[in-house]
GROMACS .gro file of C-alpha atoms in nm:
model
  427
    1UNK     CA    1   0.000   0.000   0.000
    2UNK     CA    2   0.150   0.341  -0.096
    3UNK     CA    3   0.265   0.578   0.178
    4UNK     CA    4  -0.005   0.840   0.227
    5UNK     CA    5   0.199   1.054   0.466
    6UNK     CA    6   0.272   1.412   0.367
    7UNK     CA    7   0.632   1.522   0.354
    8UNK     CA    8   0.786   1.794   0.572
    9UNK     CA    9   1.144   1.924   0.561
   10UNK     CA   10   1.311   1.992   0.896
   11UNK     CA   11   1.640   2.183   0.896
   12UNK     CA   12   1.790   2.143   1.244
   13UNK     CA   13   2.151   2.073   1.345
   14UNK     CA   14   2.087   1.982   1.711
   15UNK     CA   15   2.016   1.609   1.736
   16UNK     CA   16   1.807   1.638   2.051
   17UNK     CA   17   1.577   1.907   1.912
   18UNK     CA   18   1.553   1.723   1.582
   19UNK     CA   19   1.437   1.402   1.752
   20UNK     CA   20   1.173   1.561   1.973
   21UNK     CA   21   1.048   1.781   1.688
   22UNK     CA   22   1.009   1.483   1.454
   23UNK     CA   23   0.826   1.291   1.728
   24UNK     CA   24   0.583   1.578   1.794
   25UNK     CA   25   0.512   1.647   1.426
   26UNK     CA   26   0.457   1.284   1.331
   27UNK     CA   27   0.223   1.248   1.629
   28UNK     CA   28   0.024   1.551   1.508
   29UNK     CA   29  -0.087   1.391   1.182
   30UNK     CA   30  -0.001   1.171   0.882
   31UNK     CA   31   0.338   1.334   0.825
   32UNK     CA   32   0.683   1.209   0.737
   33UNK     CA   33   0.964   1.441   0.847
   34UNK     CA   34   1.294   1.445   0.659
   35UNK     CA   35   1.572   1.599   0.868
   36UNK     CA   36   1.886   1.772   0.740
   37UNK     CA   37   2.148   1.952   0.949
   38UNK     CA   38   2.299   2.212   0.719
   39UNK     CA   39   2.207   2.472   0.459
   40UNK     CA   40   2.399   2.273   0.196
   41UNK     CA   41   2.201   1.956   0.269
   42UNK     CA   42   1.873   2.147   0.253
   43UNK     CA   43   1.974   2.305  -0.077
   44UNK     CA   44   2.075   1.967  -0.220
   45UNK     CA   45   1.754   1.791  -0.122
   46UNK     CA   46   1.540   2.073  -0.265
   47UNK     CA   47   1.741   2.083  -0.589
   48UNK     CA   48   1.693   1.708  -0.635
   49UNK     CA   49   1.316   1.755  -0.644
   50UNK     CA   50   1.244   1.409  -0.502
   51UNK     CA   51   1.110   1.510  -0.162
   52UNK     CA   52   0.831   1.759  -0.254
   53UNK     CA   53   0.758   1.876   0.102
   54UNK     CA   54   0.448   2.087   0.164
   55UNK     CA   55   0.610   2.271   0.456
   56UNK     CA   56   0.954   2.359   0.595
   57UNK     CA   57   1.053   2.387   0.962
   58UNK     CA   58   1.387   2.561   0.999
   59UNK     CA   59   1.630   2.670   1.267
   60UNK     CA   60   1.798   3.007   1.218
   61UNK     CA   61   2.149   2.913   1.327
   62UNK     CA   62   2.318   2.644   1.118
   63UNK     CA   63   2.688   2.554   1.090
   64UNK     CA   64   2.709   2.688   0.734
   65UNK     CA   65   2.434   2.951   0.760
   66UNK     CA   66   2.444   3.127   1.101
   67UNK     CA   67   2.221   3.423   1.016
   68UNK     CA   68   1.897   3.267   0.900
   69UNK     CA   69   1.992   3.228   0.534
   70UNK     CA   70   1.802   2.899   0.522
   71UNK     CA   71   1.475   3.096   0.551
   72UNK     CA   72   1.542   3.260   0.214
   73UNK     CA   73   1.626   2.918   0.068
   74UNK     CA   74   1.297   2.753   0.166
   75UNK     CA   75   1.083   3.057   0.084
   76UNK     CA   76   1.248   3.088  -0.259
   77UNK     CA   77   1.164   2.720  -0.310
   78UNK     CA   78   0.796   2.811  -0.260
   79UNK     CA   79   0.764   2.637   0.076
   80UNK     CA   80   0.553   2.776   0.360
   81UNK     CA   81   0.815   2.816   0.630
   82UNK     CA   82   0.794   2.799   1.008
   83UNK     CA   83   1.094   2.916   1.207
   84UNK     CA   84   1.156   2.708   1.521
   85UNK     CA   85   1.452   2.863   1.697
   86UNK     CA   86   1.609   2.933   2.034
   87UNK     CA   87   1.717   3.279   1.922
   88UNK     CA   88   1.501   3.562   2.037
   89UNK     CA   89   1.560   3.930   1.997
   90UNK     CA   90   1.311   4.177   1.856
   91UNK     CA   91   1.534   4.285   1.570
   92UNK     CA   92   1.587   3.930   1.443
   93UNK     CA   93   1.222   3.845   1.493
   94UNK     CA   94   1.099   4.147   1.296
   95UNK     CA   95   1.351   4.081   1.020
   96UNK     CA   96   1.249   3.717   0.981
   97UNK     CA   97   0.874   3.792   0.993
   98UNK     CA   98   0.916   4.041   0.708
   99UNK     CA   99   1.045   3.761   0.486
  100UNK     CA  100   0.693   3.613   0.477
  101UNK     CA  101   0.719   3.314   0.708
  102UNK     CA  102   0.415   3.142   0.858
  103UNK     CA  103   0.524   3.189   1.219
  104UNK     CA  104   0.823   3.232   1.450
  105UNK     CA  105   0.818   2.974   1.731
  106UNK     CA  106   1.065   2.972   2.019
  107UNK     CA  107   1.228   2.660   2.160
  108UNK     CA  108   1.164   2.779   2.512
  109UNK     CA  109   0.933   2.517   2.667
  110UNK     CA  110   0.758   2.183   2.609
  111UNK     CA  111   0.444   2.383   2.535
  112UNK     CA  112   0.612   2.531   2.227
  113UNK     CA  113   0.646   2.180   2.083
  114UNK     CA  114   0.275   2.121   2.131
  115UNK     CA  115   0.200   2.453   1.965
  116UNK     CA  116   0.428   2.361   1.675
  117UNK     CA  117   0.249   2.031   1.618
  118UNK     CA  118  -0.089   2.204   1.617
  119UNK     CA  119   0.040   2.474   1.383
  120UNK     CA  120   0.168   2.219   1.130
  121UNK     CA  121  -0.170   2.043   1.131
  122UNK     CA  122  -0.352   2.376   1.094
  123UNK     CA  123  -0.140   2.485   0.797
  124UNK     CA  124  -0.201   2.148   0.633
  125UNK     CA  125  -0.579   2.189   0.666
  126UNK     CA  126  -0.560   2.552   0.553
  127UNK     CA  127  -0.475   2.444   0.197
  128UNK     CA  128  -0.836   2.328   0.159
  129UNK     CA  129  -0.993   2.603   0.370
  130UNK     CA  130  -1.175   2.896   0.211
  131UNK     CA  131  -1.182   3.239   0.375
  132UNK     CA  132  -1.388   3.536   0.258
  133UNK     CA  133  -1.228   3.875   0.327
  134UNK     CA  134  -1.463   4.174   0.301
  135UNK     CA  135  -1.323   4.528   0.292
  136UNK     CA  136  -1.395   4.816   0.056
  137UNK     CA  137  -1.040   4.952   0.096
  138UNK     CA  138  -0.822   4.803  -0.177
  139UNK     CA  139  -0.508   4.871   0.024
  140UNK     CA  140  -0.635   4.706   0.344
  141UNK     CA  141  -0.783   4.419   0.145
  142UNK     CA  142  -0.456   4.350  -0.038
  143UNK     CA  143  -0.256   4.368   0.285
  144UNK     CA  144  -0.479   4.126   0.478
  145UNK     CA  145  -0.514   3.893   0.182
  146UNK     CA  146  -0.137   3.860   0.156
  147UNK     CA  147  -0.112   3.782   0.526
  148UNK     CA  148  -0.381   3.518   0.510
  149UNK     CA  149  -0.224   3.356   0.204
  150UNK     CA  150   0.101   3.321   0.399
  151UNK     CA  151  -0.095   3.081   0.621
  152UNK     CA  152  -0.186   2.881   0.308
  153UNK     CA  153  -0.554   2.979   0.318
  154UNK     CA  154  -0.765   3.002   0.001
  155UNK     CA  155  -0.870   3.367   0.020
  156UNK     CA  156  -1.173   3.509  -0.162
  157UNK     CA  157  -1.255   3.880  -0.145
  158UNK     CA  158  -1.558   4.107  -0.157
  159UNK     CA  159  -1.609   4.482  -0.127
  160UNK     CA  160  -1.974   4.520  -0.030
  161UNK     CA  161  -2.260   4.348   0.149
  162UNK     CA  162  -2.420   4.237  -0.176
  163UNK     CA  163  -2.090   4.081  -0.286
  164UNK     CA  164  -2.074   3.890   0.043
  165UNK     CA  165  -2.410   3.724  -0.011
  166UNK     CA  166  -2.325   3.629  -0.370
  167UNK     CA  167  -1.985   3.483  -0.282
  168UNK     CA  168  -2.128   3.284   0.010
  169UNK     CA  169  -2.402   3.143  -0.213
  170UNK     CA  170  -2.149   3.044  -0.480
  171UNK     CA  171  -1.906   2.898  -0.224
  172UNK     CA  172  -2.103   2.717   0.049
  173UNK     CA  173  -1.778   2.563   0.178
  174UNK     CA  174  -1.640   2.896   0.304
  175UNK     CA  175  -1.547   2.841   0.669
  176UNK     CA  176  -1.434   3.187   0.781
  177UNK     CA  177  -1.563   3.537   0.709
  178UNK     CA  178  -1.345   3.838   0.797
  179UNK     CA  179  -1.549   4.154   0.758
  180UNK     CA  180  -1.485   4.526   0.808
  181UNK     CA  181  -1.729   4.732   1.013
  182UNK     CA  182  -1.763   5.004   0.745
  183UNK     CA  183  -1.895   4.891   0.409
  184UNK     CA  184  -2.086   5.070   0.133
  185UNK     CA  185  -2.458   5.016   0.177
  186UNK     CA  186  -2.514   4.785   0.473
  187UNK     CA  187  -2.259   4.796   0.756
  188UNK     CA  188  -2.053   4.499   0.862
  189UNK     CA  189  -2.276   4.457   1.168
  190UNK     CA  190  -2.592   4.449   0.956
  191UNK     CA  191  -2.437   4.196   0.719
  192UNK     CA  192  -2.338   3.964   1.003
  193UNK     CA  193  -2.691   3.977   1.145
  194UNK     CA  194  -2.830   3.891   0.802
  195UNK     CA  195  -2.577   3.612   0.740
  196UNK     CA  196  -2.651   3.450   1.075
  197UNK     CA  197  -3.007   3.384   0.961
  198UNK     CA  198  -2.875   3.119   0.723
  199UNK     CA  199  -2.522   3.038   0.846
  200UNK     CA  200  -2.471   2.898   1.196
  201UNK     CA  201  -2.168   2.989   1.403
  202UNK     CA  202  -2.097   2.614   1.412
  203UNK     CA  203  -2.028   2.608   1.037
  204UNK     CA  204  -1.915   2.963   0.954
  205UNK     CA  205  -1.686   3.161   1.184
  206UNK     CA  206  -1.696   3.541   1.157
  207UNK     CA  207  -1.420   3.778   1.264
  208UNK     CA  208  -1.498   4.149   1.264
  209UNK     CA  209  -1.216   4.392   1.181
  210UNK     CA  210  -1.180   4.767   1.205
  211UNK     CA  211  -0.919   5.041   1.179
  212UNK     CA  212  -1.103   5.241   1.446
  213UNK     CA  213  -0.977   5.262   1.802
  214UNK     CA  214  -1.315   5.214   1.966
  215UNK     CA  215  -1.340   4.974   2.264
  216UNK     CA  216  -1.714   4.933   2.205
  217UNK     CA  217  -1.657   4.763   1.867
  218UNK     CA  218  -1.572   4.424   2.016
  219UNK     CA  219  -1.903   4.399   2.202
  220UNK     CA  220  -2.095   4.535   1.904
  221UNK     CA  221  -1.949   4.273   1.669
  222UNK     CA  222  -2.008   3.989   1.914
  223UNK     CA  223  -2.368   4.096   1.975
  224UNK     CA  224  -2.425   4.104   1.598
  225UNK     CA  225  -2.319   3.740   1.570
  226UNK     CA  226  -1.944   3.754   1.516
  227UNK     CA  227  -1.718   3.498   1.682
  228UNK     CA  228  -1.426   3.736   1.730
  229UNK     CA  229  -1.290   4.085   1.668
  230UNK     CA  230  -0.950   4.217   1.556
  231UNK     CA  231  -0.798   4.555   1.491
  232UNK     CA  232  -0.639   4.590   1.148
  233UNK     CA  233  -0.321   4.701   1.322
  234UNK     CA  234  -0.281   4.367   1.501
  235UNK     CA  235   0.047   4.179   1.471
  236UNK     CA  236   0.087   3.892   1.222
  237UNK     CA  237   0.106   3.648   1.515
  238UNK     CA  238  -0.223   3.770   1.662
  239UNK     CA  239  -0.397   3.740   1.325
  240UNK     CA  240  -0.263   3.386   1.282
  241UNK     CA  241  -0.364   3.286   1.635
  242UNK     CA  242  -0.718   3.424   1.612
  243UNK     CA  243  -0.777   3.275   1.266
  244UNK     CA  244  -0.636   2.939   1.375
  245UNK     CA  245  -0.837   2.939   1.697
  246UNK     CA  246  -1.165   2.999   1.515
  247UNK     CA  247  -1.093   2.743   1.243
  248UNK     CA  248  -0.981   2.483   1.499
  249UNK     CA  249  -1.306   2.530   1.687
  250UNK     CA  250  -1.507   2.474   1.368
  251UNK     CA  251  -1.306   2.161   1.291
  252UNK     CA  252  -1.365   2.026   1.640
  253UNK     CA  253  -1.739   2.089   1.613
  254UNK     CA  254  -1.738   1.913   1.274
  255UNK     CA  255  -1.552   1.616   1.423
  256UNK     CA  256  -1.800   1.587   1.712
  257UNK     CA  257  -2.093   1.620   1.472
  258UNK     CA  258  -1.947   1.347   1.253
  259UNK     CA  259  -1.907   1.120   1.554
  260UNK     CA  260  -2.266   1.188   1.661
  261UNK     CA  261  -2.392   1.095   1.313
  262UNK     CA  262  -2.194   0.770   1.274
  263UNK     CA  263  -2.276   0.419   1.386
  264UNK     CA  264  -1.969   0.313   1.586
  265UNK     CA  265  -1.989  -0.054   1.490
  266UNK     CA  266  -2.019  -0.026   1.112
  267UNK     CA  267  -1.898   0.326   1.035
  268UNK     CA  268  -2.218   0.395   0.840
  269UNK     CA  269  -2.437   0.694   0.919
  270UNK     CA  270  -2.698   0.647   1.192
  271UNK     CA  271  -3.066   0.732   1.245
  272UNK     CA  272  -2.980   1.083   1.365
  273UNK     CA  273  -2.813   1.154   1.030
  274UNK     CA  274  -3.116   1.019   0.847
  275UNK     CA  275  -3.360   1.251   1.024
  276UNK     CA  276  -3.127   1.553   1.056
  277UNK     CA  277  -2.940   1.559   0.725
  278UNK     CA  278  -3.107   1.324   0.476
  279UNK     CA  279  -3.445   1.476   0.560
  280UNK     CA  280  -3.313   1.817   0.448
  281UNK     CA  281  -3.174   1.659   0.132
  282UNK     CA  282  -3.514   1.501   0.066
  283UNK     CA  283  -3.684   1.841   0.091
  284UNK     CA  284  -3.427   1.995  -0.144
  285UNK     CA  285  -3.477   1.717  -0.398
  286UNK     CA  286  -3.855   1.748  -0.372
  287UNK     CA  287  -3.850   2.127  -0.425
  288UNK     CA  288  -3.631   2.078  -0.731
  289UNK     CA  289  -3.869   1.815  -0.874
  290UNK     CA  290  -3.604   1.541  -0.849
  291UNK     CA  291  -3.649   1.181  -0.742
  292UNK     CA  292  -3.538   1.056  -0.401
  293UNK     CA  293  -3.553   0.680  -0.352
  294UNK     CA  294  -3.494   0.478  -0.035
  295UNK     CA  295  -3.404   0.114   0.000
  296UNK     CA  296  -3.478  -0.062   0.329
  297UNK     CA  297  -3.249  -0.362   0.371
  298UNK     CA  298  -3.282  -0.641   0.626
  299UNK     CA  299  -3.071  -0.953   0.685
  300UNK     CA  300  -3.290  -1.261   0.652
  301UNK     CA  301  -3.341  -1.482   0.959
  302UNK     CA  302  -3.091  -1.280   1.156
  303UNK     CA  303  -3.227  -1.393   1.496
  304UNK     CA  304  -3.172  -1.755   1.399
  305UNK     CA  305  -2.814  -1.673   1.302
  306UNK     CA  306  -2.758  -1.508   1.638
  307UNK     CA  307  -2.917  -1.795   1.825
  308UNK     CA  308  -2.720  -2.062   1.641
  309UNK     CA  309  -2.377  -1.901   1.606
  310UNK     CA  310  -2.372  -1.636   1.877
  311UNK     CA  311  -2.384  -1.259   1.889
  312UNK     CA  312  -2.020  -1.217   1.786
  313UNK     CA  313  -2.095  -1.389   1.456
  314UNK     CA  314  -2.409  -1.176   1.421
  315UNK     CA  315  -2.212  -0.856   1.479
  316UNK     CA  316  -1.945  -0.961   1.229
  317UNK     CA  317  -2.217  -1.032   0.973
  318UNK     CA  318  -2.371  -0.686   1.024
  319UNK     CA  319  -2.027  -0.530   0.973
  320UNK     CA  320  -1.965  -0.738   0.659
  321UNK     CA  321  -2.299  -0.638   0.507
  322UNK     CA  322  -2.232  -0.273   0.591
  323UNK     CA  323  -1.895  -0.292   0.417
  324UNK     CA  324  -2.056  -0.453   0.113
  325UNK     CA  325  -2.315  -0.176   0.095
  326UNK     CA  326  -2.036   0.083   0.115
  327UNK     CA  327  -1.836  -0.093  -0.157
  328UNK     CA  328  -2.127  -0.095  -0.404
  329UNK     CA  329  -2.292   0.233  -0.301
  330UNK     CA  330  -2.348   0.481  -0.588
  331UNK     CA  331  -2.134   0.793  -0.559
  332UNK     CA  332  -2.415   1.014  -0.433
  333UNK     CA  333  -2.588   0.749  -0.220
  334UNK     CA  334  -2.608   0.764   0.160
  335UNK     CA  335  -2.584   0.442   0.363
  336UNK     CA  336  -2.743   0.431   0.710
  337UNK     CA  337  -2.766   0.166   0.977
  338UNK     CA  338  -3.116   0.198   1.118
  339UNK     CA  339  -3.046  -0.044   1.401
  340UNK     CA  340  -2.990  -0.413   1.458
  341UNK     CA  341  -2.964  -0.586   1.120
  342UNK     CA  342  -3.163  -0.320   0.931
  343UNK     CA  343  -3.013  -0.068   0.690
  344UNK     CA  344  -3.141   0.218   0.477
  345UNK     CA  345  -2.985   0.354   0.160
  346UNK     CA  346  -3.089   0.697   0.032
  347UNK     CA  347  -3.054   0.729  -0.345
  348UNK     CA  348  -3.098   1.093  -0.456
  349UNK     CA  349  -3.157   1.147  -0.825
  350UNK     CA  350  -3.119   0.778  -0.912
  351UNK     CA  351  -3.382   0.621  -1.136
  352UNK     CA  352  -3.550   0.290  -1.060
  353UNK     CA  353  -3.354   0.072  -1.307
  354UNK     CA  354  -3.021   0.198  -1.172
  355UNK     CA  355  -3.137   0.155  -0.813
  356UNK     CA  356  -3.257  -0.200  -0.884
  357UNK     CA  357  -2.926  -0.285  -1.051
  358UNK     CA  358  -2.733  -0.170  -0.742
  359UNK     CA  359  -2.964  -0.355  -0.505
  360UNK     CA  360  -2.970  -0.673  -0.710
  361UNK     CA  361  -2.590  -0.677  -0.721
  362UNK     CA  362  -2.584  -0.620  -0.347
  363UNK     CA  363  -2.835  -0.898  -0.284
  364UNK     CA  364  -2.645  -1.148  -0.498
  365UNK     CA  365  -2.305  -1.076  -0.346
  366UNK     CA  366  -2.352  -1.133   0.025
  367UNK     CA  367  -2.030  -1.250   0.193
  368UNK     CA  368  -1.993  -1.616   0.289
  369UNK     CA  369  -1.968  -1.611   0.667
  370UNK     CA  370  -1.747  -1.826   0.889
  371UNK     CA  371  -1.860  -1.826   1.253
  372UNK     CA  372  -1.496  -1.867   1.349
  373UNK     CA  373  -1.470  -2.237   1.433
  374UNK     CA  374  -1.369  -2.339   1.082
  375UNK     CA  375  -1.631  -2.614   1.074
  376UNK     CA  376  -1.935  -2.432   0.938
  377UNK     CA  377  -1.991  -2.157   0.687
  378UNK     CA  378  -2.315  -2.007   0.568
  379UNK     CA  379  -2.425  -1.766   0.298
  380UNK     CA  380  -2.659  -1.503   0.441
  381UNK     CA  381  -2.930  -1.339   0.233
  382UNK     CA  382  -3.104  -1.004   0.245
  383UNK     CA  383  -3.450  -0.875   0.161
  384UNK     CA  384  -3.496  -0.526   0.018
  385UNK     CA  385  -3.783  -0.281  -0.026
  386UNK     CA  386  -3.747   0.016  -0.263
  387UNK     CA  387  -3.964   0.331  -0.255
  388UNK     CA  388  -4.094   0.507  -0.564
  389UNK     CA  389  -3.885   0.823  -0.553
  390UNK     CA  390  -4.184   1.057  -0.570
  391UNK     CA  391  -4.288   1.070  -0.204
  392UNK     CA  392  -4.339   1.419  -0.062
  393UNK     CA  393  -4.175   1.353   0.274
  394UNK     CA  394  -3.903   1.135   0.419
  395UNK     CA  395  -4.155   0.969   0.649
  396UNK     CA  396  -4.389   0.867   0.368
  397UNK     CA  397  -4.099   0.738   0.158
  398UNK     CA  398  -3.969   0.521   0.443
  399UNK     CA  399  -4.318   0.381   0.504
  400UNK     CA  400  -4.343   0.279   0.138
  401UNK     CA  401  -3.998   0.119   0.147
  402UNK     CA  402  -4.094  -0.062   0.469
  403UNK     CA  403  -4.410  -0.203   0.310
  404UNK     CA  404  -4.203  -0.327   0.017
  405UNK     CA  405  -3.955  -0.486   0.256
  406UNK     CA  406  -4.241  -0.660   0.439
  407UNK     CA  407  -4.369  -0.794   0.104
  408UNK     CA  408  -4.019  -0.920   0.022
  409UNK     CA  409  -4.010  -1.110   0.352
  410UNK     CA  410  -4.360  -1.254   0.312
  411UNK     CA  411  -4.303  -1.363  -0.048
  412UNK     CA  412  -3.997  -1.576   0.026
  413UNK     CA  413  -3.708  -1.348   0.131
  414UNK     CA  414  -3.381  -1.297  -0.060
  415UNK     CA  415  -3.538  -1.057  -0.308
  416UNK     CA  416  -3.593  -0.691  -0.402
  417UNK     CA  417  -3.949  -0.558  -0.404
  418UNK     CA  418  -4.016  -0.221  -0.566
  419UNK     CA  419  -4.309   0.014  -0.502
  420UNK     CA  420  -4.415   0.015  -0.867
  421UNK     CA  421  -4.734  -0.191  -0.817
  422UNK     CA  422  -4.536  -0.377  -0.549
  423UNK     CA  423  -4.384  -0.595  -0.818
  424UNK     CA  424  -4.144  -0.864  -0.699
  425UNK     CA  425  -3.806  -0.853  -0.863
  426UNK     CA  426  -3.592  -1.161  -0.799
  427UNK     CA  427  -3.263  -1.145  -0.983
   0.00000   0.00000   0.00000
């Protein structure tokens, strides 16, 4: 299996710091760290073109480059660069920050290693993260955009409230909105209030910005629905920290939501996802005049399997069927474990012949099951009921699919029954 780890270049001449840095970074995510000790080695490995790192971590003081020359090397190579150094004086720090690095991190405590690991992970995720920057000042907009791009964010821009709404509609995956308080037409506060009607703070973070020195602005932004507030004069580190903090919070909420919507045993979605998310999809499909079919799937004689071979075998069978559903699932289908040995598959925009083909292939390819003693194997079967695709609500569609599933059971099991005149389709 090919290595899926992303490559990082570490330029560090101290063996101890190199070891603990590699350990922290590789614990932070799917990363492989290549370590070199000198400027010459870094130059050689970049010239070879075999490594292709997405990020560089560099020390400022190297045996053959004592004054931070390696920073110019990695930046000129197009690599986002994080400086991790024990040197700290304001002059050096300001000089290095001006070169366009991601951040300047001191080797002053164990906490700095933890921060470094989190920063690497954040930069990695930033490559696929969209940010909308809203400011009618071309100079301020260009300045902030450049800063945000240094953190590897995908930055979109707008100059007015109307632009904001259009860009958000065209890019529903925008995760962060940075908006000035003074805009032509509607103010930044008014726009945030309007945006919050359709965009939750759990999916879109908003940071208000202003060039004004008014202590009341923070409260005003927060009361309007913003998550945070920054002055335009803030330092690059503060901008990075606030942006990262808000994005990390969104990612954590998304992770918890994903966990709450997944069945822990099979990895499929669960009933909560069906009634929270698929229900909304059903309404969208219905409004657009598109079909939305549901297949209810049940393992035949599952109680007998449990009674004869034990619950461990039953659980393994449920997992195997779930994996088979996932393997064959159409690209836009949604697989759900309803509970026990019952599954539901939502099939948006898929016509009946295509749905029947998928379900018939699924029915005819159930895994041969070994209870684990090596003496007996059995081939389980499933029964399936398929709704019509034209039901107005999720509830009515599931009831139709359930009736078809009941007919499949009553008429002999191991078959697909569709709602079209409740015809029995045995393939």
